[in-house]
Each structure stands twice: as C-alpha cells, then as structure tokens.
Amino acid sequence: MKNIVFGLMGVVFSLPSFAQSIDAPSVKAGDSWIYRTTVEKGPTGWGQSRSEVTVSHVTSSSIYYSTKQSGSTQAPNETFAGADWSRSRDVNGKETVVNKPLSFPLSAGKTWEIQYTEQHPNKAHRFEQWNNKFTVIGFETVEVPAGKFKAIKIEEEGRWNAEMEPGQSVVQGAQVGQGGTTMVTQIQKTTALPATGRTYKAFWYVPEVKRWVKSVEEYYGNGGVRTERYSGELESFKLSE
C-alpha cells in the first residue's frame, strides 16, 4: 500500500472547482494526522501537546482509530467515530451522538442540531440538557503548520442547562457557656439550584485531508465566563492510497 505524506509545506490545497457541495471522505486504514493541541483552563491554566490520530480500520458506519500523545510511553487510546467523524458515548444507557462537527454533504448555509439530556452526569449535577446547533459558514483560506488550505468552515453555538444535586454540609463550632465550652454541630441542607452555560466551536474541514485542519472549542460557565478552551492545528498528515 502506497502512502502519501504531507506537512510543513507552503502549498495551497484547493477544493476542486470550489465545489458548492462536499461529500463524505473515503477514509482508509493507515490514514493519520498529527495535531498540536493547546488547552486553556481558567485564567492561568495553559498546556500544549502533540497527538497522532491513526485509522486502524473502517466499516460502512464507523471509523476505528487510535490517539497517542507524542513522546508518551502509554498505550494509544483506541476509540471509534461515525463515518462522518461524529462522536458517540453512553447517555442514560443508550449510545448517543454527542458531537457532530460534520454532516455530509457539506454546503454553505446547511444547519443541524444535537440535543440530549443526561441524568446524573457527574456528582455535582442532577441532570444536564444540551442543545448544540451547527452551521456551515462557507469557504475560507486557513494557514496551519501543515500548510495553507482552502477549507470549509463550520461553527457551533450551544447552550446547556443543569440542575445541581441537592446535598448537605456539616458545620462545627465551639459554643462557650457557664458550664464550659461545647462543640456544636449543624447540618445545612442545600437545594437543587439551576445552572446554565454556553459552548462555541469552529472546524475548518479540508476534503483532501479527510479531516479538519484547525479546530476551536470553548466552554462558558454559569457566570458567562469562559472556563475552558481547546484549539488544535494540523502539523502533518499521511494518507493511504
């Protein structure tokens, strides 16, 4: 099997005749991409890493692939995605699509939504409701370490609502009286309070690469402040013929 390797080039990869509609890619075993990922959490948290995504096998409905951090001695993480690179996981005992950055065929103005409610997703929330709307913005040129590409941009704006798990806290203090000092313990109950937030995502997809060359994912908390940001840029890729 012949491999074609790309990366660190100044060539502009163009869409065939700037097609108005982009079909699903023909992903094959051996296709791989190396991304540089930057993670920002809170006002001071920052980190950067490189990861390699490699396709192991493909079926009519799924792409099975591994992800490995560059320089890590740990075994790669084996997972799968839909044929359109959508991500699914268990939600309330049912396999559910939770992220769908691409919906083929892609054309400017196309929209789609992902909606689901998850019960007890973590210790803090009784439930979470997610509503994410994706929109194909159109074509634009983007430059990343792997080169300059004419890509089709997809944006997502999402909202989530949650209800906090009710709980209780124990407060202890000393009370001084005529008989001496007595330790007093009080149990304070907390009610199930609502919480909301937003998400923003953007993906720059290039058909010749079979994947996005750049991505941004931002998460905003209950106070409207961004809590996390993940950005990725393609450094190189290898496609099998």
Tab-separated table of C-alpha atoms in Angstrom:
chain	number	residue	atom	x	y	z
A	1	MET	CA	0.000	0.000	0.000
A	2	LYS	CA	1.405	3.327	-1.024
A	3	ASN	CA	1.448	6.214	1.426
A	4	ILE	CA	1.493	9.930	0.673
A	5	VAL	CA	2.976	12.179	3.367
A	6	PHE	CA	2.228	15.879	3.708
A	7	GLY	CA	3.358	18.529	6.158
A	8	LEU	CA	5.268	21.759	6.662
A	9	MET	CA	4.564	22.932	3.117
A	10	GLY	CA	3.597	26.307	1.729
A	11	VAL	CA	1.318	24.804	-0.905
A	12	VAL	CA	-2.303	25.894	-1.010
A	13	PHE	CA	-4.632	22.893	-1.271
A	14	SER	CA	-7.719	23.974	-3.184
A	15	LEU	CA	-11.176	22.482	-3.374
A	16	PRO	CA	-11.994	21.073	-6.820
A	17	SER	CA	-13.577	23.993	-8.707
A	18	PHE	CA	-14.568	25.348	-5.300
A	19	ALA	CA	-17.406	22.850	-5.225
A	20	GLN	CA	-20.640	24.009	-3.652
A	21	SER	CA	-21.240	20.622	-2.003
A	22	ILE	CA	-18.668	18.446	-0.237
A	23	ASP	CA	-19.270	14.693	0.059
A	24	ALA	CA	-18.065	12.392	2.834
A	25	PRO	CA	-14.380	11.383	2.620
A	26	SER	CA	-13.124	7.908	1.777
A	27	VAL	CA	-11.193	7.295	4.994
A	28	LYS	CA	-8.868	4.264	4.884
A	29	ALA	CA	-6.811	2.214	7.315
A	30	GLY	CA	-3.422	3.815	7.755
A	31	ASP	CA	-4.585	7.400	7.312
A	32	SER	CA	-3.040	9.508	10.079
A	33	TRP	CA	-2.876	13.113	11.258
A	34	ILE	CA	-0.642	14.843	13.802
A	35	TYR	CA	-2.152	17.810	15.659
A	36	ARG	CA	-0.730	20.396	18.014
A	37	THR	CA	-3.303	20.966	20.741
A	38	THR	CA	-3.436	23.897	23.160
A	39	VAL	CA	-5.519	23.644	26.334
A	40	GLU	CA	-6.503	26.722	28.370
A	41	LYS	CA	-8.374	26.326	31.664
A	42	GLY	CA	-9.319	29.292	33.800
A	43	PRO	CA	-7.217	32.465	33.844
A	44	THR	CA	-3.852	30.734	34.381
A	45	GLY	CA	-4.062	27.118	33.215
A	46	TRP	CA	-2.269	26.512	29.913
A	47	GLY	CA	-0.709	23.478	28.255
A	48	GLN	CA	0.315	22.256	24.828
A	49	SER	CA	0.789	18.757	23.430
A	50	ARG	CA	1.024	16.839	20.166
A	51	SER	CA	-1.131	13.857	19.345
A	52	GLU	CA	-1.283	11.447	16.436
A	53	VAL	CA	-4.607	10.114	15.170
A	54	THR	CA	-4.291	6.881	13.142
A	55	VAL	CA	-7.105	4.925	11.487
A	56	SER	CA	-6.958	1.175	12.194
A	57	HIS	CA	-9.995	0.006	10.200
A	58	VAL	CA	-13.173	1.348	8.643
A	59	THR	CA	-16.685	-0.096	8.233
A	60	SER	CA	-19.725	1.242	6.408
A	61	SER	CA	-20.853	3.117	9.526
A	62	SER	CA	-17.769	3.677	11.688
A	63	ILE	CA	-14.138	4.788	11.744
A	64	TYR	CA	-11.973	2.957	14.287
A	65	TYR	CA	-8.827	4.840	15.244
A	66	SER	CA	-6.173	5.348	17.904
A	67	THR	CA	-4.907	8.542	19.527
A	68	LYS	CA	-1.440	8.735	21.028
A	69	GLN	CA	0.369	11.641	22.659
A	70	SER	CA	3.778	12.308	21.111
A	71	GLY	CA	6.554	11.150	23.412
A	72	SER	CA	4.199	9.234	25.704
A	73	THR	CA	5.096	5.719	26.813
A	74	GLN	CA	1.434	4.913	27.432
A	75	ALA	CA	-0.510	2.715	25.021
A	76	PRO	CA	-2.630	4.626	22.476
A	77	ASN	CA	-6.270	5.285	23.234
A	78	GLU	CA	-8.443	3.138	20.952
A	79	THR	CA	-11.858	4.540	20.072
A	80	PHE	CA	-14.325	4.956	17.217
A	81	ALA	CA	-16.319	7.636	15.435
A	82	GLY	CA	-19.144	7.679	12.953
A	83	ALA	CA	-18.377	7.686	9.228
A	84	ASP	CA	-18.739	11.495	9.434
A	85	TRP	CA	-16.317	11.732	12.413
A	86	SER	CA	-19.241	12.205	14.842
A	87	ARG	CA	-18.623	11.117	18.445
A	88	SER	CA	-20.970	8.918	20.473
A	89	ARG	CA	-20.991	7.727	24.065
A	90	ASP	CA	-23.296	6.149	26.615
A	91	VAL	CA	-26.035	8.538	27.782
A	92	ASN	CA	-28.577	7.061	30.195
A	93	GLY	CA	-27.714	3.559	28.998
A	94	LYS	CA	-28.047	4.348	25.272
A	95	GLU	CA	-25.348	5.084	22.686
A	96	THR	CA	-25.957	8.730	21.764
A	97	VAL	CA	-24.279	11.150	19.353
A	98	VAL	CA	-22.891	13.992	21.490
A	99	ASN	CA	-20.713	15.821	18.939
A	100	LYS	CA	-21.226	16.069	15.164
A	101	PRO	CA	-18.942	18.713	13.626
A	102	LEU	CA	-19.589	17.422	10.092
A	103	SER	CA	-22.816	16.469	8.327
A	104	PHE	CA	-22.299	15.432	4.719
A	105	PRO	CA	-22.818	16.649	2.129
A	106	LEU	CA	-21.485	19.995	3.357
A	107	SER	CA	-22.754	23.174	1.699
A	108	ALA	CA	-22.802	26.807	2.796
A	109	GLY	CA	-25.810	27.588	4.982
A	110	LYS	CA	-26.564	23.993	5.995
A	111	THR	CA	-27.507	23.517	9.676
A	112	TRP	CA	-28.083	20.595	12.032
A	113	GLU	CA	-28.613	20.134	15.765
A	114	ILE	CA	-27.557	17.764	18.532
A	115	GLN	CA	-29.872	17.595	21.536
A	116	TYR	CA	-29.834	15.259	24.515
A	117	THR	CA	-30.481	15.137	28.262
A	118	GLU	CA	-28.192	13.202	30.593
A	119	GLN	CA	-29.211	12.123	34.087
A	120	HIS	CA	-26.580	12.348	36.849
A	121	PRO	CA	-23.610	13.084	34.504
A	122	ASN	CA	-21.387	13.869	37.494
A	123	LYS	CA	-21.533	14.308	41.269
A	124	ALA	CA	-22.487	17.978	41.033
A	125	HIS	CA	-25.396	17.843	38.544
A	126	ARG	CA	-28.682	16.014	38.808
A	127	PHE	CA	-29.107	16.338	35.041
A	128	GLU	CA	-27.743	18.262	32.046
A	129	GLN	CA	-29.607	19.321	28.902
A	130	TRP	CA	-27.532	20.065	25.796
A	131	ASN	CA	-28.665	21.866	22.637
A	132	ASN	CA	-25.962	22.410	20.007
A	133	LYS	CA	-26.596	23.968	16.588
A	134	PHE	CA	-24.033	23.637	13.794
A	135	THR	CA	-23.892	25.905	10.736
A	136	VAL	CA	-21.746	25.666	7.609
A	137	ILE	CA	-20.365	29.197	7.212
A	138	GLY	CA	-18.617	28.801	3.853
A	139	PHE	CA	-15.168	28.597	2.307
A	140	GLU	CA	-12.089	30.411	3.542
A	141	THR	CA	-8.309	30.074	3.478
A	142	VAL	CA	-6.637	28.943	6.683
A	143	GLU	CA	-2.942	28.517	7.454
A	144	VAL	CA	-1.628	25.951	9.948
A	145	PRO	CA	1.808	24.318	10.445
A	146	ALA	CA	0.941	21.688	7.784
A	147	GLY	CA	0.407	24.377	5.141
A	148	LYS	CA	-2.178	26.730	3.691
A	149	PHE	CA	-5.569	25.287	2.782
A	150	LYS	CA	-8.886	26.341	1.296
A	151	ALA	CA	-11.278	24.960	3.874
A	152	ILE	CA	-14.989	24.942	4.549
A	153	LYS	CA	-15.742	26.384	7.980
A	154	ILE	CA	-18.362	25.007	10.359
A	155	GLU	CA	-19.404	26.832	13.533
A	156	GLU	CA	-21.373	25.594	16.530
A	157	GLU	CA	-23.192	27.584	19.194
A	158	GLY	CA	-24.595	25.597	22.056
A	159	ARG	CA	-26.373	26.018	25.351
A	160	TRP	CA	-26.581	23.756	28.344
A	161	ASN	CA	-28.876	23.754	31.361
A	162	ALA	CA	-28.345	21.768	34.514
A	163	GLU	CA	-29.765	21.273	37.970
A	164	MET	CA	-27.369	20.960	40.881
A	165	GLU	CA	-27.597	17.878	43.062
A	166	PRO	CA	-29.158	18.702	46.451
A	167	GLY	CA	-26.841	17.975	49.342
A	168	GLN	CA	-25.854	18.887	52.831
A	169	SER	CA	-22.857	20.331	54.601
A	170	VAL	CA	-21.700	19.903	58.190
A	171	VAL	CA	-20.644	22.995	60.140
A	172	GLN	CA	-18.965	22.673	63.527
A	173	GLY	CA	-18.224	25.385	66.047
A	174	ALA	CA	-17.477	25.992	69.685
A	175	GLN	CA	-20.140	27.460	71.999
A	176	VAL	CA	-18.998	28.893	75.339
A	177	GLY	CA	-21.414	28.822	78.268
A	178	GLN	CA	-21.427	28.761	82.050
A	179	GLY	CA	-20.709	25.065	82.051
A	180	GLY	CA	-17.697	25.422	79.764
A	181	THR	CA	-17.122	25.035	76.067
A	182	THR	CA	-19.392	22.823	73.992
A	183	MET	CA	-18.858	21.736	70.402
A	184	VAL	CA	-21.945	22.355	68.298
A	185	THR	CA	-22.588	20.551	65.007
A	186	GLN	CA	-25.102	21.853	62.465
A	187	ILE	CA	-26.219	20.181	59.256
A	188	GLN	CA	-27.130	22.613	56.483
A	189	LYS	CA	-29.099	21.330	53.505
A	190	THR	CA	-28.655	22.787	50.036
A	191	THR	CA	-31.443	22.853	47.447
A	192	ALA	CA	-31.255	21.841	43.791
A	193	LEU	CA	-30.246	25.095	42.078
A	194	PRO	CA	-30.279	25.651	38.294
A	195	ALA	CA	-27.142	26.325	36.255
A	196	THR	CA	-26.606	27.347	32.628
A	197	GLY	CA	-23.766	27.830	30.196
A	198	ARG	CA	-22.718	28.061	26.547
A	199	THR	CA	-20.351	26.465	24.070
A	200	TYR	CA	-18.717	27.718	20.880
A	201	LYS	CA	-16.901	25.514	18.380
A	202	ALA	CA	-15.360	26.007	14.940
A	203	PHE	CA	-13.901	23.494	12.499
A	204	TRP	CA	-12.037	24.104	9.230
A	205	TYR	CA	-12.554	20.981	7.112
A	206	VAL	CA	-10.468	20.176	4.011
A	207	PRO	CA	-11.686	17.323	1.733
A	208	GLU	CA	-8.173	16.420	0.541
A	209	VAL	CA	-7.073	15.967	4.157
A	210	LYS	CA	-10.222	13.946	5.022
A	211	ARG	CA	-10.434	15.809	8.342
A	212	TRP	CA	-10.330	19.314	9.799
A	213	VAL	CA	-7.002	21.136	9.773
A	214	LYS	CA	-7.963	23.507	12.587
A	215	SER	CA	-10.454	23.430	15.440
A	216	VAL	CA	-11.542	25.580	18.383
A	217	GLU	CA	-13.797	24.533	21.272
A	218	GLU	CA	-14.797	26.961	24.034
A	219	TYR	CA	-16.913	26.365	27.143
A	220	TYR	CA	-18.615	29.091	29.184
A	221	GLY	CA	-19.897	28.604	32.724
A	222	ASN	CA	-22.880	29.815	34.725
A	223	GLY	CA	-21.480	33.326	35.114
A	224	GLY	CA	-20.846	33.825	31.407
A	225	VAL	CA	-17.073	33.457	31.836
A	226	ARG	CA	-15.070	31.131	29.617
A	227	THR	CA	-13.817	28.202	31.694
A	228	GLU	CA	-12.049	26.069	29.067
A	229	ARG	CA	-10.672	26.448	25.542
A	230	TYR	CA	-9.216	23.735	23.317
A	231	SER	CA	-7.587	24.564	19.979
A	232	GLY	CA	-5.916	22.236	17.501
A	233	GLU	CA	-3.804	22.777	14.389
A	234	LEU	CA	-2.657	20.154	11.904
A	235	GLU	CA	1.123	19.726	11.756
A	236	SER	CA	1.327	16.907	9.198
A	237	PHE	CA	-0.716	14.061	7.755
A	238	LYS	CA	-0.300	10.801	5.858
A	239	LEU	CA	-2.938	9.296	3.571
A	240	SER	CA	-3.080	5.766	2.197
A	241	GLU	CA	-3.869	5.071	-1.433
